[in-house]
XYZ file of C-alpha atoms in Angstrom:
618
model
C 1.452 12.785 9.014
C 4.418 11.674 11.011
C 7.073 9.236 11.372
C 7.117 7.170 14.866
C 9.088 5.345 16.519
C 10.076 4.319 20.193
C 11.469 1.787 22.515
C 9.433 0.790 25.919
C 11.584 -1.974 28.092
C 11.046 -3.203 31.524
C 14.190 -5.062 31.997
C 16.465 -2.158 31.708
C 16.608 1.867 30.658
C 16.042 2.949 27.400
C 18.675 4.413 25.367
C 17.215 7.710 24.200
C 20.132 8.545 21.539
C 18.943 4.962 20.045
C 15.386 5.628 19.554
C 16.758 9.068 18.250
C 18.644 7.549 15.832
C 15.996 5.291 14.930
C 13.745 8.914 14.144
C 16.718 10.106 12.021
C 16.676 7.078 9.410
C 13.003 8.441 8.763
C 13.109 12.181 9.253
C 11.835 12.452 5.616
C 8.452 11.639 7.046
C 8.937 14.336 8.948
C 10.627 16.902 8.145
C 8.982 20.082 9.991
C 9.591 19.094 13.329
C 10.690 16.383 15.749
C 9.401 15.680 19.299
C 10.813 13.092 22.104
C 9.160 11.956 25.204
C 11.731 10.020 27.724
C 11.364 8.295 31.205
C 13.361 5.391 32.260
C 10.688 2.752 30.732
C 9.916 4.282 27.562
C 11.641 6.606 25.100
C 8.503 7.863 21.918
C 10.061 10.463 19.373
C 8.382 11.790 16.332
C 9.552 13.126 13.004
C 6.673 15.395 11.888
C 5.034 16.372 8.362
C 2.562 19.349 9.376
C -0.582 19.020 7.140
C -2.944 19.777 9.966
C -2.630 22.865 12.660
C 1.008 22.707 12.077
C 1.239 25.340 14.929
C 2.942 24.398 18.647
C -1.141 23.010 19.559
C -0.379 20.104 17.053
C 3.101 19.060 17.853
C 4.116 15.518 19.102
C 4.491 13.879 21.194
C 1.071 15.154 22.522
C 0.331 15.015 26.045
C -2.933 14.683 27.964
C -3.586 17.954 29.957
C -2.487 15.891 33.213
C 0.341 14.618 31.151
C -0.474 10.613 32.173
C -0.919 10.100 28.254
C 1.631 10.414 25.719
C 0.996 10.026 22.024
C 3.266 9.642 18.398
C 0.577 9.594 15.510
C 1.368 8.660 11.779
C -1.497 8.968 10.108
C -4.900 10.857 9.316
C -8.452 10.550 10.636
C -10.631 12.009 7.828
C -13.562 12.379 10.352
C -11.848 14.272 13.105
C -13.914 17.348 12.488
C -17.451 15.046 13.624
C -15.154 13.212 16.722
C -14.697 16.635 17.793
C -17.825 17.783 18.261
C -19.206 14.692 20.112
C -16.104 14.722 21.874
C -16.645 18.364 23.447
C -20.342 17.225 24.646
C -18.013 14.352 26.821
C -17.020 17.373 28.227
C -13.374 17.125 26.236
C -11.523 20.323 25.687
C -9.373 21.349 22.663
C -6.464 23.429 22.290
C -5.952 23.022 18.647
C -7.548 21.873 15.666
C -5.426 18.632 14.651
C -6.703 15.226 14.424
C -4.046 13.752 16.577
C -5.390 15.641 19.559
C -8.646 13.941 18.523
C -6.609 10.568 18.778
C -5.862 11.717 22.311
C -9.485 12.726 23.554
C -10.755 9.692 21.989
C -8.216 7.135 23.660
C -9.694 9.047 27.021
C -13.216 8.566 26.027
C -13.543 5.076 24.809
C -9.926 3.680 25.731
C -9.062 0.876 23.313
C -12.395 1.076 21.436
C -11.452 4.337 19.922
C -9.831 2.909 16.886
C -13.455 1.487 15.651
C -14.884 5.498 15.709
C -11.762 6.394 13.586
C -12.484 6.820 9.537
C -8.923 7.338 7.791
C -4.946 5.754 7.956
C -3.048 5.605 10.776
C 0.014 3.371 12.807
C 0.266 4.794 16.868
C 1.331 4.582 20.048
C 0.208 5.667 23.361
C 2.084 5.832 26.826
C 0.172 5.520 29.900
C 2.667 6.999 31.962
C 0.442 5.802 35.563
C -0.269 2.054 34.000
C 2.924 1.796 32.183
C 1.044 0.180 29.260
C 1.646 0.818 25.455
C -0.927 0.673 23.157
C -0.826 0.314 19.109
C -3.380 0.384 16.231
C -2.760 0.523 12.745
C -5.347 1.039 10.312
C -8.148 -1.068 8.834
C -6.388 -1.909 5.835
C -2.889 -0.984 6.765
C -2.541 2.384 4.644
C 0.139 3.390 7.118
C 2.909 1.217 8.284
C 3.940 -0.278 12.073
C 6.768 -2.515 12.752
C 8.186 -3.880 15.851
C 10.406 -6.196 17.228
C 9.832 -7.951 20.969
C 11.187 -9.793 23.588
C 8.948 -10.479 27.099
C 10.243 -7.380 28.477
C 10.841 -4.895 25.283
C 9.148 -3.876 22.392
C 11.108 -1.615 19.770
C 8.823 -0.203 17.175
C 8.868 1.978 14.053
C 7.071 3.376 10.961
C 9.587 1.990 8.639
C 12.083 -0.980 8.263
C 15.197 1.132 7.768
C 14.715 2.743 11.212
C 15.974 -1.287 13.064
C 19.261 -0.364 11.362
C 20.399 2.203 13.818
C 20.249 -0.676 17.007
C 23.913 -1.885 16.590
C 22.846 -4.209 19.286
C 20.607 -6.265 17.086
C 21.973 -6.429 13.040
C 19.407 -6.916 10.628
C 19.244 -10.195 8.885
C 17.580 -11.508 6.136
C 14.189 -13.363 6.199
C 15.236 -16.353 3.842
C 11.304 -17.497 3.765
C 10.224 -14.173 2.265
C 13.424 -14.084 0.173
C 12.258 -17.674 -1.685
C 8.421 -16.594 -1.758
C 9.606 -13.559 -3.618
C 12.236 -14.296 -5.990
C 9.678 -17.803 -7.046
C 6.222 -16.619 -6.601
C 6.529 -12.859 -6.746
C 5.211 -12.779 -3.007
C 5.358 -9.108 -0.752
C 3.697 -8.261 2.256
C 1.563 -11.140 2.269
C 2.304 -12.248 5.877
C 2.871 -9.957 8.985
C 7.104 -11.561 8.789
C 9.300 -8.926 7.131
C 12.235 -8.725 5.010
C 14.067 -8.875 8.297
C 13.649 -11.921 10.854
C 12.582 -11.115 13.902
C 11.194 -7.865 13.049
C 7.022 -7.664 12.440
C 4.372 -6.040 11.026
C 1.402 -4.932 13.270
C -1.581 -6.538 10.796
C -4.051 -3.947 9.282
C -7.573 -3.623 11.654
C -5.276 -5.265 14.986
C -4.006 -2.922 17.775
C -1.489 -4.271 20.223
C -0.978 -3.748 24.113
C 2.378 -3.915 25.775
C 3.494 -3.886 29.554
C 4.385 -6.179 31.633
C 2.624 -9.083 31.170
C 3.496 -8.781 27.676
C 2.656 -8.126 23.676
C -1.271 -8.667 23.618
C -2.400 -8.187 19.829
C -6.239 -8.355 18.989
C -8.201 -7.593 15.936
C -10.766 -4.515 16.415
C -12.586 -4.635 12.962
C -13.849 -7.280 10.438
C -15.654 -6.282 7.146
C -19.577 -6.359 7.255
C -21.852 -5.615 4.438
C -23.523 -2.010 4.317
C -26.673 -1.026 5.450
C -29.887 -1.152 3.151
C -30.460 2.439 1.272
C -33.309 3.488 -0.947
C -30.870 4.444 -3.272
C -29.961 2.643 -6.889
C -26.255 0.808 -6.387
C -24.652 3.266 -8.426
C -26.276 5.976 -6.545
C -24.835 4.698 -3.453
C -21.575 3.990 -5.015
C -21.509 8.113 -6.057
C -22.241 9.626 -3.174
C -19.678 7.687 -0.726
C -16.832 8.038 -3.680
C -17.795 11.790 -3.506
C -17.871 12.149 0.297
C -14.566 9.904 0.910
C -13.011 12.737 -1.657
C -14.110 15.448 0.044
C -13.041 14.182 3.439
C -9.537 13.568 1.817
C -9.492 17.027 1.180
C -9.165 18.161 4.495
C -5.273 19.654 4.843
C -4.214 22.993 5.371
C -1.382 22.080 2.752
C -0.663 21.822 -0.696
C -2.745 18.796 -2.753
C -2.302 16.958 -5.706
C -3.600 14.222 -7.990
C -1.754 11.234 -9.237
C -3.168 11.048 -12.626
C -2.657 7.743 -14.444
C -5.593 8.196 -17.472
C -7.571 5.887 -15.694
C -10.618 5.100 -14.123
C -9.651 5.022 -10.748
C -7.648 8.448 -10.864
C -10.055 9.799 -13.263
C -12.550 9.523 -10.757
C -10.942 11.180 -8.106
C -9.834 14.058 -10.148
C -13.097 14.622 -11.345
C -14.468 14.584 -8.256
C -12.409 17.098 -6.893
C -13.183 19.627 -9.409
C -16.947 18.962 -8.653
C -16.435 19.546 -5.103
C -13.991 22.568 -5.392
C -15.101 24.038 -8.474
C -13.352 27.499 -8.329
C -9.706 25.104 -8.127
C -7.569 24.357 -10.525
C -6.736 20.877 -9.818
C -2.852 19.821 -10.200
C -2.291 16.326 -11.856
C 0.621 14.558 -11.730
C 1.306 11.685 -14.293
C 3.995 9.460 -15.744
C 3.868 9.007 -19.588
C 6.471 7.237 -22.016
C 6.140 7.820 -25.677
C 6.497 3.744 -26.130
C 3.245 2.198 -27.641
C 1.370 0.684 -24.945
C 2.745 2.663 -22.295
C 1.485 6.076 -22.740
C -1.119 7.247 -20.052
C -0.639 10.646 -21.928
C -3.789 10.948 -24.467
C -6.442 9.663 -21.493
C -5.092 11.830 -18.552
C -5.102 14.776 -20.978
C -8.586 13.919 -21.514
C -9.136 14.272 -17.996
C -7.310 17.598 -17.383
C -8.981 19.112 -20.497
C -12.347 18.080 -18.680
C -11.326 19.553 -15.217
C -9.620 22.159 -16.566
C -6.336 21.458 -14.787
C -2.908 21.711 -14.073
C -0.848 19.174 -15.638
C 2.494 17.680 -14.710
C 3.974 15.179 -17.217
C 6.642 12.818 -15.607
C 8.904 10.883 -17.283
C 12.431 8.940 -17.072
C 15.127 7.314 -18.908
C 16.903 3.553 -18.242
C 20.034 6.067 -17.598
C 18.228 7.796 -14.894
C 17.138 4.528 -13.544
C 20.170 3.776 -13.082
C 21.344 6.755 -11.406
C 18.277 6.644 -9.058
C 18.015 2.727 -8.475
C 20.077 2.887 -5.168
C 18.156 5.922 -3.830
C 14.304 4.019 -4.636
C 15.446 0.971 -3.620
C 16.474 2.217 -0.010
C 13.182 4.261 -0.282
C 11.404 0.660 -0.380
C 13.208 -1.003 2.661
C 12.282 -4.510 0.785
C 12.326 -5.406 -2.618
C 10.090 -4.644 -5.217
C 8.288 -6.345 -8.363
C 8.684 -4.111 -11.495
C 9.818 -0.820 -12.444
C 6.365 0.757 -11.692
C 7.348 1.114 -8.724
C 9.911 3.777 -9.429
C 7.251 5.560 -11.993
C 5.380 5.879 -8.831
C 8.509 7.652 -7.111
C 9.290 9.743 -9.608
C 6.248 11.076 -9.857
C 5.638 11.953 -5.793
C 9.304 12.943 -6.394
C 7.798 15.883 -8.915
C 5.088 16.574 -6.896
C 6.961 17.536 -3.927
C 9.426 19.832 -6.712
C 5.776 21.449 -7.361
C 4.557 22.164 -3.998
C 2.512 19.527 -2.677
C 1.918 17.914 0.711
C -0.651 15.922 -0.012
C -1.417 13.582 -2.962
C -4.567 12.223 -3.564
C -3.879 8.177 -5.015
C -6.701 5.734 -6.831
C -5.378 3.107 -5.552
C -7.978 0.121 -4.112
C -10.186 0.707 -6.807
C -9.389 -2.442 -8.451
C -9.568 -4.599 -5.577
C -13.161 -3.016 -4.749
C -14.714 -3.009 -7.597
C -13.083 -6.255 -9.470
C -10.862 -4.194 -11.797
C -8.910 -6.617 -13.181
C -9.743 -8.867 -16.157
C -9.633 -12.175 -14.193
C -12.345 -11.548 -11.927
C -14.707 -12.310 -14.803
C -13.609 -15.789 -14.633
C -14.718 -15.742 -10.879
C -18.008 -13.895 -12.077
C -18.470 -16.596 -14.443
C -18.320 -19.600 -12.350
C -20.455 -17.404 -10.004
C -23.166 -17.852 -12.373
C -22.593 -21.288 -13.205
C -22.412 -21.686 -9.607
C -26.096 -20.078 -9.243
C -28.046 -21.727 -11.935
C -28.081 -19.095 -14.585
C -26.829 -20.250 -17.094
C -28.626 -18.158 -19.504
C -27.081 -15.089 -18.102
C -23.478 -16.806 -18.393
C -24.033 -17.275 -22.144
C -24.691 -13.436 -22.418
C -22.234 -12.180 -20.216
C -19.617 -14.766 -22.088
C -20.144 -13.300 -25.245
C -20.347 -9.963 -23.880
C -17.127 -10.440 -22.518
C -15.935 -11.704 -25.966
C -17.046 -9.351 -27.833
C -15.550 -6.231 -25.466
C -11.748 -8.320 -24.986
C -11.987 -9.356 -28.586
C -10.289 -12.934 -27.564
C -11.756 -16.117 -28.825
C -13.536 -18.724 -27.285
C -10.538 -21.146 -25.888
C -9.174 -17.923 -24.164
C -11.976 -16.618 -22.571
C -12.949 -20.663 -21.767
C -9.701 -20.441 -19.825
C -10.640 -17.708 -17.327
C -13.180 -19.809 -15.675
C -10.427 -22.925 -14.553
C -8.642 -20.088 -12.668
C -11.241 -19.800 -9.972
C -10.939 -23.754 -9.161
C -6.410 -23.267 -9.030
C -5.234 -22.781 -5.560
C -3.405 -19.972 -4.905
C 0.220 -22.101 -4.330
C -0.784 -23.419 -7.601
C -1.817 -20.321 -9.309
C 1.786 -18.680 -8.263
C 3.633 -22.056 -9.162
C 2.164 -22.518 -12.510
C 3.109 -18.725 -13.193
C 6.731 -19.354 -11.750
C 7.367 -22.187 -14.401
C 6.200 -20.132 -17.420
C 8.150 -17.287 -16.311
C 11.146 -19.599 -15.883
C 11.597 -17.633 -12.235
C 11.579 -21.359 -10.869
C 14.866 -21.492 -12.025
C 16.248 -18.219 -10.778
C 16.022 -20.195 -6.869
C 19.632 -21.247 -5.679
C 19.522 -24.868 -4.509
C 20.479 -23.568 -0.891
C 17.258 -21.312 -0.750
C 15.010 -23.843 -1.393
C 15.642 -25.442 2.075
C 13.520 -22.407 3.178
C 9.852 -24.121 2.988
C 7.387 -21.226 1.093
C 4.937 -19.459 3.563
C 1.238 -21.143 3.702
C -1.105 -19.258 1.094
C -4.344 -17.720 2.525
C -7.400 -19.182 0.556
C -10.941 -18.585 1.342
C -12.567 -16.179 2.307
C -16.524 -15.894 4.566
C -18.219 -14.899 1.324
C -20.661 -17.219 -0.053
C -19.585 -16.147 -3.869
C -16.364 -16.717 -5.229
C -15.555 -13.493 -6.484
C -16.033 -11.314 -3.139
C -13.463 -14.366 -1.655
C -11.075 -13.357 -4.410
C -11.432 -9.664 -3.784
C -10.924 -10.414 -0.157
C -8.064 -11.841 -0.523
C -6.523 -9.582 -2.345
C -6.821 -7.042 0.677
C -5.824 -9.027 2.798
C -3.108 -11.398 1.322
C -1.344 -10.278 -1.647
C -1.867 -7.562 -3.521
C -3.529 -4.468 -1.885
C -0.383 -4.547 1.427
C 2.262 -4.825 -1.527
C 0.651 -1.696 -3.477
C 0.386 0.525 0.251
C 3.722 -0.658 1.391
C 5.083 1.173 -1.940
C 2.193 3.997 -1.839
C 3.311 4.835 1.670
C 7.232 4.629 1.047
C 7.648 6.391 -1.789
C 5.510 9.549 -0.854
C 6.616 9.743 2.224
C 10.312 9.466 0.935
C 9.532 13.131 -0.359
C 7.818 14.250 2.690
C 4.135 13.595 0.662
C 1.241 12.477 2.512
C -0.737 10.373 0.275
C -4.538 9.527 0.418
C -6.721 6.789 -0.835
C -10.524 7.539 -1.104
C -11.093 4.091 -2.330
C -10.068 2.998 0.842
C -12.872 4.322 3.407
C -14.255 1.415 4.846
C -17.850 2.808 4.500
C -17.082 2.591 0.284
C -15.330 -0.763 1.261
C -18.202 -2.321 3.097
C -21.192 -0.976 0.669
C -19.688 -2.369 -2.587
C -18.759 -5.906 -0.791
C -22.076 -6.211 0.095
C -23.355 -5.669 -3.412
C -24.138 -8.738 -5.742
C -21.493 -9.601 -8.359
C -23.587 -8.417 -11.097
C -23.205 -5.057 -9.848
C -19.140 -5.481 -10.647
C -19.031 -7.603 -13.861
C -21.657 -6.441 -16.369
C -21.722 -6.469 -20.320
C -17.947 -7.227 -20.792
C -17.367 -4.480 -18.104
C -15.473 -4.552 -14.879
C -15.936 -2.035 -12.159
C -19.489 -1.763 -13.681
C -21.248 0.235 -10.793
C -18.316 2.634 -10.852
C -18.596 3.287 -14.246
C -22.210 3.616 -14.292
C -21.297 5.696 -11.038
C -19.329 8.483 -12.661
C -20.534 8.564 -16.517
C -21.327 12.087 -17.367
C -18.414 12.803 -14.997
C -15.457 11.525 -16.329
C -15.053 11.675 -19.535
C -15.654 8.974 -21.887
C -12.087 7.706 -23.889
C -11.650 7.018 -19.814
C -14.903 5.119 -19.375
C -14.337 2.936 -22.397
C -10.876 2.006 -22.023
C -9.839 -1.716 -22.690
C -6.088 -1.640 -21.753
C -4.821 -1.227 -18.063
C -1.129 0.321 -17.871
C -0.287 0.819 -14.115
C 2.197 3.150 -14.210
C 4.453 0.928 -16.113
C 7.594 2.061 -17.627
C 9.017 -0.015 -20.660
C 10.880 -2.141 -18.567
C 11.732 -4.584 -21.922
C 13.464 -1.608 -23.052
C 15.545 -0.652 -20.190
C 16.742 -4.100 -19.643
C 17.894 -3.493 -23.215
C 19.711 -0.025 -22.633
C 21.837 1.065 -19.564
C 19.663 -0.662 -17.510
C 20.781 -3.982 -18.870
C 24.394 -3.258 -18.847
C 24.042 -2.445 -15.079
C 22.323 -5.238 -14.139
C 24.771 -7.614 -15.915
C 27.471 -6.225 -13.889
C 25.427 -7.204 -10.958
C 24.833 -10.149 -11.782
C 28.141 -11.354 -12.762
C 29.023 -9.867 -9.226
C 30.874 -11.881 -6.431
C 28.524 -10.827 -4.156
C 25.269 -12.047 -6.336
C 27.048 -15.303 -7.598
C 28.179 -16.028 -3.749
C 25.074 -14.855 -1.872
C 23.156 -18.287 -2.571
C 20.000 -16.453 -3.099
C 19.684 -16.601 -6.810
C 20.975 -18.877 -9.257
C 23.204 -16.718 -11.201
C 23.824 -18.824 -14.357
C 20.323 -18.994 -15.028
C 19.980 -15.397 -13.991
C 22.980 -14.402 -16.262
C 21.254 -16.351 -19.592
C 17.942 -14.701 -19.050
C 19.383 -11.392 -19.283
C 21.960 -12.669 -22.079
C 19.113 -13.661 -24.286
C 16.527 -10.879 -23.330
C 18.808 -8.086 -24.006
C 20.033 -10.135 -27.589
C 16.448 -10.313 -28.500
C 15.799 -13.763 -28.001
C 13.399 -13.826 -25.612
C 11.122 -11.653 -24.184
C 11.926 -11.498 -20.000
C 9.505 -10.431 -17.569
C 9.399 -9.244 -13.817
C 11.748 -12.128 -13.216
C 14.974 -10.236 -13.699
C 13.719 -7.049 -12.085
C 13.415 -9.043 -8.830
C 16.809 -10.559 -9.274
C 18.165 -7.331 -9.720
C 16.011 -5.636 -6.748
C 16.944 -8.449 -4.137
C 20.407 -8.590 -4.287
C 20.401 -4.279 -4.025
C 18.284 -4.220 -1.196
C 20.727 -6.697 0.179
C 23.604 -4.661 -0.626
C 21.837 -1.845 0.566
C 20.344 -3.348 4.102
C 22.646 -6.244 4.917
C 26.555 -5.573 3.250
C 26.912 -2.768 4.714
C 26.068 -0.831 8.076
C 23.294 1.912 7.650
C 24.255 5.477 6.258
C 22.042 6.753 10.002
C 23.129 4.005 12.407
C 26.622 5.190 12.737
């Protein structure tokens, strides 16, 4: 696990001490060594986290034995034991044992095509010294970041945002697009734009080639269904949850779990105890005493079953407050809720305890319909297919399980027919986050919404979407940032696209079942994890008690922001409105909700990121 980043121009020399700088901003993504290749066209310098071989045979920039080939890898390919060996009967040679010498032999092997052999997260770059060609991949679903910026004869690329900063050549400047489609419709990472304009995302599953005929950027992977097995669904389901675990556990570092009490976690920490069974596994959980936010009685379920190691996490709105700068720099864009700095604190305690490596659930809701209004999608499904029988059953089943009456549950199956600009628009006005929109921002138009997917049901669309629209590239952007902000590699077994493409090639009856989502997981795992897990009904997220905070120091903080020149001036939000909701949410009045959390994220990261010049670009 590294940090890259790198500069190729054919227009004019590279500045070395610029892509050096560039490294610095992320050197917590690499803290145990740094590498730098130069020539006049190209400048590639990495910031390295040893997890694998973290000897002199694994350091980067790696070079091909006739040194035509240079290489900066972020990233891990789970399957770089099996590339090995049918790499060495190609007659390939290894000095080491890392995966990003596999990245290397591969490249030489099957040239761009390599990618589509890789199983795990990554974001690279090559030099081909004699063809003077750059080439980029990043992942299939964008577990670990790439940006760059371009011009005809320059690309300028990094593993984080921050790193743009240190080019006093080219100040950073806001994305007012992205701005309006987050502070109305709660939008992140939803397009391959960023928080800064002119500065890009390589999308998940593309890899890009640079030289001088220009930026070429192609997809290498779509999603196909899995291949037939013998095996019941669930069967299936068990066996590639198990072997995507044990693949993850490849690291000659310290590893953790993040432990939220449940399913998704539960799974994984379960499975690791039945794969290691002489281990003690090492949870890692946040847990307020607030009803309806405490993870605490499931995940000690869990560790009682595994017989683990347990690391309770917690924080105050005063500590918030004292951290808020710090997580909000971590992020390099804004953020939706305060879950996100759960999530921090607790890679922040992992790293206190020792780890390297943190083993995440997330994906699991996005593969196996997780979330309570997929059964609306499930529904009209049905409908869709005739059966109405089976709708009546799986209606009341539903009922029964939610305990919500008829006119409730009626109203999850008119969200499938809602488009998406809709869907966000309808929540905006509820919220009241409509109004939060200065009248100057709104001369931004908001970005298109994806909608539809080439799945015949319209639950697997849904799903897809999420992955690939909203939801799954907002929840890695802040997996990846705030692990790696304490030198953590974190890994998502959900995530390996054999899982991914077996379960989205199931029918939707193996998801929704009884009242039940993720139905073939749970069937999957019972007997293994242990039941209070199984039968949950509520779905926490990490979330602090953000209604709280907003009422304690966390709500005299933000009031002084928001009474700010710089937020009143900034034209961004409308601070009146701003000001009242937080007036009447901290008097008791009203209950707020994410709204003021992005007010109060967008105008630090602007503080952070545009007022000011970057604490590493200097």
């Amino acid at each position: 696990m590294c940090g890259v980043s790198g500069i190729v121009s054919f227009a004019s020399a590279v500045d070395r001490r610029l892509v050096e700088r560039m490294a610095q901003a992320i050197s917590h993504r690499g803290p145990d060594a740094q590498g730098v290749f130069a020539s006049s066209n190209a400048v590639l310098v990495s910031v390295r986290l040893a997890i694998l071989d973290a000897s002199e045979q694994g350091a980067q920039p790696m070079a091909s034995d006739d040194g035509r080939y240079q290489l900066i890898f972020n990233g891990m390919i789970y399957n770089h034991v099996e590339l090995r060996e049918a790499l060495k009967t190609h007659g390939h040679r290894f000095r080491g044992h890392s995966d990003t010498e596999v990245v290397l032999a591969a490249y030489r092997q099957w040239g761009t095509d390599c990618v589509t052999h890789f199983n795990g997260m990554w974001g690279f770059a090559l030099w081909d010294t004699q063809e003077r060609r750059l080439f980029c991949s990043r992942d299939r679903f964008g577990i670990k970041p790439f940006y760059y910026r371009a011009t005809p004869s320059r690309l300028q690329f990094a593993s984080e945002l921050k790193a743009f900063a240190a080019d006093r050549e080219a100040p950073l400047g806001a994305n007012l697009r992205l701005v309006r489609d987050y502070l109305e419709h709660e939008r992140l990472d939803h397009t391959a734009d960023s928080f800064f304009a002119g500065i890009s995302a390589l999308p998940p599953a593309h890899s890009m080639t640079f030289d001088v005929r220009g930026l070429r950027i192609e997809r290498y992977w779509t999603l196909n269904a899995g291949q037939a097995s013998s095996l019941e669904p669930h069967e299936e389901v068990r066996d590639l949850v198990f072997d995507a675990v044990r693949l993850a556990l490849r690291t000659d570092a310290p590893y953790g779990m993040s432990l939220s009490g449940g399913l998704d976690s539960s799974t994984i920490t379960c499975a690791v105890a039945q794969l290691q069974p002489h281990a003690r596994p090492r949870t890692f959980t946040a847990a307020f005493d607030d009803p309806g936010f405490n993870e605490r009685p499931y995940a000690e379920a869990v560790v009682g079953a595994v017989s683990g190691a347990a690391h309770w996490v917690s924080f105050t709105a005063a500590d918030l407050v004292r951290d808020l700068d710090a997580i909000v720099w971590t992020q390099d864009s804004p953020f939706n809720s305060s879950s996100i700095a759960a999530q921090w604190y607790v890679m922040k305690a992992a790293r206190a305890g020792g780890m390297k490596v943190m083993l995440d659930g997330q994906g699991s809701d996005e593969v196996f319909a997780g979330y309570a209004p997929f059964i609306g999608y499930r529904f009209v499904d049905l409908l869709r297919q005739g059966r109405v029988g089976e709708f009546r059953r799986q209606f009341a089943a539903y009922r029964h399980r939610s305990g919500i009456g008829v006119s409730a549950a009626t109203a999850l199956l008119i969200r499938p027919f809602i488009s998406g600009r809709l869907e966000h628009g309808l929540r905006s006005m509820r919220s009241g986050a409509h109004k939060f929109v200065h009248a100057s921002l709104r001369d931004n138009p908001l970005s298109p919404m994806r909608e539809g997917a080439e799945f015949p049901d319209r639950l697997r669309s849904r799903l897809w979407n999420m992955f690939t629209g909203w939801g799954i590239p907002e929840l890695l952007h802040s997996l990846d940032r705030n692990s790696m902000a304490h030198s953590i590699e974190a890994r998502v077994p959900f995530l390996d696209h054999r899982l991914v493409e077996k379960v989205f090639s199931m029918d939707g009856d193996q998801l929704i079942s009884d009242g039940h989502t993720k139905a073939v997981l749970r069937r999957a795992v019972d007997g293994i994890v242990p039941d209070a897990v199984l039968q949950r009904r509520d779905k926490l997220t990490y979330m602090p008690p953000e209604g709280r905070f907003f009422r304690e120091e966390l709500g005299a903080y933000a009031a002084d922001i928001f009474h700010s020149r710089s937020f009143v001036e900034r034209g961004w939000s409308n601070a009146a409105a701003v000001q009242r909701r937080l007036a009447d949410h901290r008097s008791g009045k009203l209950e707020a909700g994410f709204e003021l959390w992005r007010a109060l994220s967008l105008e630090l990261w602007a503080r952070s990121f545009l007022d000011q010049p970057a604490p590493l670009a200097a």
